[in-house]
Tab-separated table of C-alpha atoms in Angstrom:
chain	number	residue	atom	x	y	z
A	1	UNK	CA	39.483	-18.588	0.871
A	2	UNK	CA	36.941	-15.816	0.455
A	3	UNK	CA	34.593	-15.704	-2.436
A	4	UNK	CA	33.319	-12.384	-3.705
A	5	UNK	CA	30.627	-11.694	-6.208
A	6	UNK	CA	30.499	-8.121	-7.319
A	7	UNK	CA	27.488	-7.167	-9.251
A	8	UNK	CA	27.407	-3.647	-10.510
A	9	UNK	CA	23.987	-2.208	-11.139
A	10	UNK	CA	25.400	0.307	-13.574
A	11	UNK	CA	25.050	-2.138	-16.410
A	12	UNK	CA	21.554	-3.130	-15.476
A	13	UNK	CA	19.781	0.170	-15.421
A	14	UNK	CA	18.902	2.374	-18.333
A	15	UNK	CA	20.474	5.741	-18.143
A	16	UNK	CA	17.316	7.823	-18.177
A	17	UNK	CA	16.245	6.439	-14.824
A	18	UNK	CA	17.677	7.255	-11.443
A	19	UNK	CA	21.030	6.062	-12.705
A	20	UNK	CA	23.097	8.632	-10.910
A	21	UNK	CA	21.422	7.898	-7.618
A	22	UNK	CA	22.301	4.270	-7.782
A	23	UNK	CA	25.773	4.412	-9.244
A	24	UNK	CA	28.062	2.048	-7.476
A	25	UNK	CA	25.269	0.039	-5.950
A	26	UNK	CA	26.733	-3.323	-5.185
A	27	UNK	CA	25.787	-6.761	-4.146
A	28	UNK	CA	28.405	-8.523	-2.159
A	29	UNK	CA	28.302	-12.180	-1.269
A	30	UNK	CA	30.805	-13.534	1.188
A	31	UNK	CA	30.696	-16.790	3.155
A	32	UNK	CA	27.007	-17.252	2.442
A	33	UNK	CA	26.137	-13.712	3.462
A	34	UNK	CA	24.641	-11.516	0.762
A	35	UNK	CA	24.748	-7.797	1.500
A	36	UNK	CA	22.467	-5.730	-0.694
A	37	UNK	CA	23.018	-2.007	-0.806
A	38	UNK	CA	19.512	-0.600	-1.013
A	39	UNK	CA	18.790	2.364	-3.311
A	40	UNK	CA	18.412	5.973	-2.193
A	41	UNK	CA	14.663	5.917	-2.764
A	42	UNK	CA	12.653	2.714	-2.555
A	43	UNK	CA	9.240	3.061	-4.159
A	44	UNK	CA	7.048	1.329	-6.721
A	45	UNK	CA	9.188	2.812	-9.505
A	46	UNK	CA	12.300	0.873	-8.548
A	47	UNK	CA	10.586	-2.079	-6.835
A	48	UNK	CA	10.384	-4.426	-9.805
A	49	UNK	CA	14.018	-4.030	-10.754
A	50	UNK	CA	15.222	-4.309	-7.183
A	51	UNK	CA	13.133	-7.420	-6.679
A	52	UNK	CA	14.487	-9.079	-9.811
A	53	UNK	CA	18.093	-8.161	-9.026
A	54	UNK	CA	17.958	-9.566	-5.514
A	55	UNK	CA	16.202	-12.735	-6.669
A	56	UNK	CA	18.845	-13.271	-9.342
A	57	UNK	CA	21.565	-12.987	-6.709
A	58	UNK	CA	19.697	-15.370	-4.410
A	59	UNK	CA	19.572	-17.864	-7.262
A	60	UNK	CA	23.225	-17.788	-8.228
A	61	UNK	CA	24.832	-17.584	-4.818
A	62	UNK	CA	24.015	-19.892	-1.927
A	63	UNK	CA	22.807	-17.315	0.511
A	64	UNK	CA	22.393	-18.203	4.159
A	65	UNK	CA	22.053	-14.663	5.451
A	66	UNK	CA	20.551	-11.801	3.477
A	67	UNK	CA	21.489	-8.359	4.754
A	68	UNK	CA	19.666	-5.255	3.528
A	69	UNK	CA	22.006	-2.310	3.886
A	70	UNK	CA	20.061	0.971	4.105
A	71	UNK	CA	23.112	3.267	4.396
A	72	UNK	CA	22.053	5.259	1.349
A	73	UNK	CA	18.297	5.033	1.750
A	74	UNK	CA	16.483	8.279	2.408
A	75	UNK	CA	12.986	7.307	1.360
A	76	UNK	CA	10.921	4.148	1.481
A	77	UNK	CA	7.188	3.593	1.120
A	78	UNK	CA	4.946	0.528	1.294
A	79	UNK	CA	6.194	-0.697	-2.096
A	80	UNK	CA	9.536	-1.268	-0.373
A	81	UNK	CA	7.794	-3.282	2.340
A	82	UNK	CA	6.403	-5.563	-0.375
A	83	UNK	CA	9.867	-6.133	-1.822
A	84	UNK	CA	11.367	-6.948	1.588
A	85	UNK	CA	8.566	-9.293	2.637
A	86	UNK	CA	8.743	-11.086	-0.709
A	87	UNK	CA	12.508	-11.655	-0.431
A	88	UNK	CA	12.149	-12.907	3.147
A	89	UNK	CA	9.597	-15.405	1.938
A	90	UNK	CA	11.799	-16.599	-0.921
A	91	UNK	CA	14.760	-17.005	1.380
A	92	UNK	CA	12.558	-18.709	3.959
A	93	UNK	CA	12.056	-21.617	1.553
A	94	UNK	CA	15.757	-22.405	1.717
A	95	UNK	CA	16.051	-21.752	5.431
A	96	UNK	CA	18.094	-18.552	5.315
A	97	UNK	CA	17.880	-15.594	7.664
A	98	UNK	CA	17.371	-11.886	7.006
A	99	UNK	CA	18.682	-8.722	8.613
A	100	UNK	CA	18.496	-4.958	8.038
A	101	UNK	CA	21.361	-2.620	8.868
A	102	UNK	CA	22.191	1.106	8.792
A	103	UNK	CA	18.622	2.375	8.907
A	104	UNK	CA	18.168	6.090	9.324
A	105	UNK	CA	15.395	7.382	11.595
A	106	UNK	CA	12.944	7.604	8.727
A	107	UNK	CA	13.431	4.054	7.478
A	108	UNK	CA	13.301	2.862	11.079
A	109	UNK	CA	9.925	4.583	11.445
A	110	UNK	CA	8.642	2.816	8.308
A	111	UNK	CA	9.841	-0.510	9.773
A	112	UNK	CA	8.050	0.183	13.056
A	113	UNK	CA	4.779	1.479	11.601
A	114	UNK	CA	4.493	-1.441	9.181
A	115	UNK	CA	5.473	-4.060	11.742
A	116	UNK	CA	8.313	-5.094	9.455
A	117	UNK	CA	10.710	-4.875	12.404
A	118	UNK	CA	9.084	-8.042	13.763
A	119	UNK	CA	9.891	-9.926	10.579
A	120	UNK	CA	13.303	-8.462	9.811
A	121	UNK	CA	15.567	-7.842	12.800
A	122	UNK	CA	17.386	-4.538	12.720
A	123	UNK	CA	21.011	-5.500	13.111
A	124	UNK	CA	23.928	-3.654	14.622
A	125	UNK	CA	26.213	-1.670	12.354
A	126	UNK	CA	28.631	-3.839	10.461
A	127	UNK	CA	30.614	-3.983	7.273
A	128	UNK	CA	28.990	-1.862	4.597
A	129	UNK	CA	28.029	-3.161	1.186
A	130	UNK	CA	30.810	-1.252	-0.519
A	131	UNK	CA	33.340	-3.149	1.550
A	132	UNK	CA	34.128	-0.208	3.798
A	133	UNK	CA	34.233	-0.760	7.498
A	134	UNK	CA	32.596	1.873	9.629
A	135	UNK	CA	34.433	0.804	12.753
A	136	UNK	CA	31.402	0.405	14.989
B	1	UNK	CA	-1.704	32.734	4.931
B	2	UNK	CA	-3.411	30.691	2.249
B	3	UNK	CA	-1.951	29.097	-0.816
B	4	UNK	CA	-2.764	26.429	-3.345
B	5	UNK	CA	-1.168	24.505	-6.186
B	6	UNK	CA	-2.256	21.845	-8.634
B	7	UNK	CA	-0.198	19.300	-10.556
B	8	UNK	CA	-1.326	17.152	-13.428
B	9	UNK	CA	0.924	14.401	-14.739
B	10	UNK	CA	0.973	11.103	-16.604
B	11	UNK	CA	0.262	7.997	-14.557
B	12	UNK	CA	3.748	6.548	-14.882
B	13	UNK	CA	5.881	5.312	-12.017
B	14	UNK	CA	8.738	7.740	-12.635
B	15	UNK	CA	6.332	10.528	-11.587
B	16	UNK	CA	5.877	9.079	-8.089
B	17	UNK	CA	9.148	10.628	-7.004
B	18	UNK	CA	8.325	13.863	-8.814
B	19	UNK	CA	4.930	14.169	-7.108
B	20	UNK	CA	6.198	13.672	-3.567
B	21	UNK	CA	9.122	16.052	-4.057
B	22	UNK	CA	6.891	18.733	-5.609
B	23	UNK	CA	4.380	18.452	-2.769
B	24	UNK	CA	7.102	18.599	-0.126
B	25	UNK	CA	8.600	21.680	-1.805
B	26	UNK	CA	5.209	23.397	-1.713
B	27	UNK	CA	4.643	22.670	1.972
B	28	UNK	CA	8.201	23.670	2.809
B	29	UNK	CA	6.742	27.207	2.793
B	30	UNK	CA	5.142	26.330	6.129
B	31	UNK	CA	8.518	25.557	7.649
B	32	UNK	CA	7.556	22.047	8.783
B	33	UNK	CA	9.859	19.686	10.632
B	34	UNK	CA	11.765	17.136	8.597
B	35	UNK	CA	9.650	14.386	10.103
B	36	UNK	CA	6.398	16.131	9.141
B	37	UNK	CA	7.491	16.644	5.566
B	38	UNK	CA	8.650	13.030	5.289
B	39	UNK	CA	5.238	11.905	6.553
B	40	UNK	CA	3.543	13.894	3.783
B	41	UNK	CA	5.980	12.544	1.183
B	42	UNK	CA	5.247	8.965	2.176
B	43	UNK	CA	1.468	9.526	2.123
B	44	UNK	CA	1.600	11.219	-1.300
B	45	UNK	CA	3.762	8.427	-2.663
B	46	UNK	CA	1.200	5.860	-1.476
B	47	UNK	CA	-1.780	7.668	-2.981
B	48	UNK	CA	-0.083	8.365	-6.324
B	49	UNK	CA	1.197	4.782	-6.542
B	50	UNK	CA	-2.355	3.521	-5.912
B	51	UNK	CA	-3.685	5.644	-8.773
B	52	UNK	CA	-0.998	4.356	-11.136
B	53	UNK	CA	-1.151	0.678	-10.219
B	54	UNK	CA	-4.781	0.199	-9.239
B	55	UNK	CA	-6.627	3.141	-10.788
B	56	UNK	CA	-5.088	2.814	-14.226
B	57	UNK	CA	-3.638	-0.700	-13.959
B	58	UNK	CA	-0.300	0.718	-15.170
B	59	UNK	CA	-1.978	1.856	-18.384
B	60	UNK	CA	-2.263	5.403	-19.714
B	61	UNK	CA	-3.928	7.979	-17.549
B	62	UNK	CA	-3.609	11.255	-15.707
B	63	UNK	CA	-3.110	11.826	-12.003
B	64	UNK	CA	-3.994	15.155	-10.426
B	65	UNK	CA	-2.484	16.265	-7.147
B	66	UNK	CA	-3.684	19.458	-5.579
B	67	UNK	CA	-2.404	20.986	-2.371
B	68	UNK	CA	-3.735	23.791	-0.242
B	69	UNK	CA	-2.835	25.229	3.088
B	70	UNK	CA	-4.517	27.638	5.397
B	71	UNK	CA	-2.246	28.650	8.214
B	72	UNK	CA	-0.708	25.412	9.404
B	73	UNK	CA	-3.512	23.217	8.106
B	74	UNK	CA	-2.487	21.409	4.968
B	75	UNK	CA	-4.562	19.382	2.577
B	76	UNK	CA	-3.444	17.104	-0.257
B	77	UNK	CA	-5.907	15.726	-2.788
B	78	UNK	CA	-4.859	12.918	-5.158
B	79	UNK	CA	-7.325	12.175	-7.962
B	80	UNK	CA	-7.519	9.780	-10.862
B	81	UNK	CA	-10.132	8.846	-13.454
B	82	UNK	CA	-9.355	5.159	-13.242
B	83	UNK	CA	-11.382	2.058	-12.426
B	84	UNK	CA	-12.402	3.219	-8.967
B	85	UNK	CA	-12.698	1.135	-5.831
B	86	UNK	CA	-15.674	-1.195	-5.440
B	87	UNK	CA	-15.316	-1.675	-1.692
B	88	UNK	CA	-13.528	1.240	-0.046
B	89	UNK	CA	-13.741	-0.191	3.456
B	90	UNK	CA	-12.144	-3.451	2.357
B	91	UNK	CA	-9.428	-1.648	0.402
B	92	UNK	CA	-8.427	0.253	3.521
B	93	UNK	CA	-7.883	-2.860	5.627
B	94	UNK	CA	-4.195	-3.363	6.363
B	95	UNK	CA	-2.590	-6.082	4.219
B	96	UNK	CA	-5.563	-6.227	1.850
B	97	UNK	CA	-4.404	-6.046	-1.743
B	98	UNK	CA	-5.939	-6.899	-5.083
B	99	UNK	CA	-2.495	-7.323	-6.599
B	100	UNK	CA	-0.549	-9.848	-4.497
B	101	UNK	CA	1.209	-11.021	-7.669
B	102	UNK	CA	2.970	-7.650	-7.781
B	103	UNK	CA	4.021	-8.176	-4.174
B	104	UNK	CA	1.988	-5.230	-3.015
B	105	UNK	CA	2.074	-5.148	0.749
B	106	UNK	CA	-1.481	-3.867	1.148
B	107	UNK	CA	-0.227	-1.145	3.464
B	108	UNK	CA	-0.883	1.900	1.274
B	109	UNK	CA	-3.968	3.272	3.021
B	110	UNK	CA	-2.624	2.186	6.410
B	111	UNK	CA	0.458	4.318	5.743
B	112	UNK	CA	-1.631	7.303	4.636
B	113	UNK	CA	-3.653	7.011	7.844
B	114	UNK	CA	-0.556	6.547	9.991
B	115	UNK	CA	1.280	9.550	8.590
B	116	UNK	CA	-1.552	12.041	8.046
B	117	UNK	CA	-4.160	13.330	10.515
B	118	UNK	CA	-7.170	12.597	8.323
B	119	UNK	CA	-7.718	10.488	5.218
B	120	UNK	CA	-10.921	10.458	3.214
B	121	UNK	CA	-11.533	8.270	0.185
B	122	UNK	CA	-14.261	8.883	-2.370
B	123	UNK	CA	-14.585	6.542	-5.286
B	124	UNK	CA	-16.999	5.441	-7.922
B	125	UNK	CA	-16.416	2.316	-10.018
B	126	UNK	CA	-15.312	3.233	-13.573
B	127	UNK	CA	-15.266	6.939	-12.727
B	128	UNK	CA	-12.239	7.313	-10.519
B	129	UNK	CA	-10.933	7.847	-7.034
B	130	UNK	CA	-10.264	10.911	-4.923
B	131	UNK	CA	-8.152	10.699	-1.787
B	132	UNK	CA	-8.157	13.726	0.515
B	133	UNK	CA	-5.518	13.862	3.223
B	134	UNK	CA	-5.097	16.486	5.914
B	135	UNK	CA	-2.296	17.273	8.263
B	136	UNK	CA	-1.696	20.084	10.701
B	137	UNK	CA	1.899	21.140	10.958
B	138	UNK	CA	3.162	21.922	14.432
B	139	UNK	CA	3.720	25.537	15.337
B	140	UNK	CA	7.400	26.275	15.403
B	141	UNK	CA	8.604	28.979	17.704
B	142	UNK	CA	10.808	31.515	16.007
B	143	UNK	CA	12.248	32.835	19.227
B	144	UNK	CA	13.441	30.393	21.810
């Protein structure tokens, strides 16, 4: 028995903000693994909303592994680092683990420069947040 | 060749994306590598975010971004008329933040320094802050 929670961001964001960019963004929770599809651009502007959305999902589903999927992410600055560190800490209280997947070269550079790669292991390619399988 | 541009916009978070894209479009004239332009975008995003969050405390205000280049030497200046920084040295320490409740990572200046060649901060309490960042774009050969 597999349990899915689909959580469309479309309803959560007001239309005048980067709505189009984030259409179809999904949170998928399966067997204790929550996969979060990260937005195209992660900065201070979207940080608060992203933080609240992830925390809400962490509250309602018993997450053992939190996977940040960066398939769509083209830009991230230090505001994104704050969001990731904060979520790791929250999950740490309940003993869960964290992983980041599908980082492009740029996001990888941000992970390296900030030292975030020591806190969040960069995982091998796996099932994408949208449920597609990239076959790697 | 020399060129300059100046942007003035409201200190609201939606303009962070606008500022970094506008700056990268301006420097695209120098034919930089993708990595170089992404470095500048990240640095601009950090400086503008600082002005919005710390300078104006997410209240009303104006941020000015001016860019110049001379040959392959680029310069970006981000200015605000916000609260200023009392201790610049302290503020530039990695992981130091005055707003941990907002989950700020304290990596803003560290990122600017990592991605640009030179970063200079001038600030006066209750007057404002001016961040000057310089980067030299690599010479690209047209004929290989």
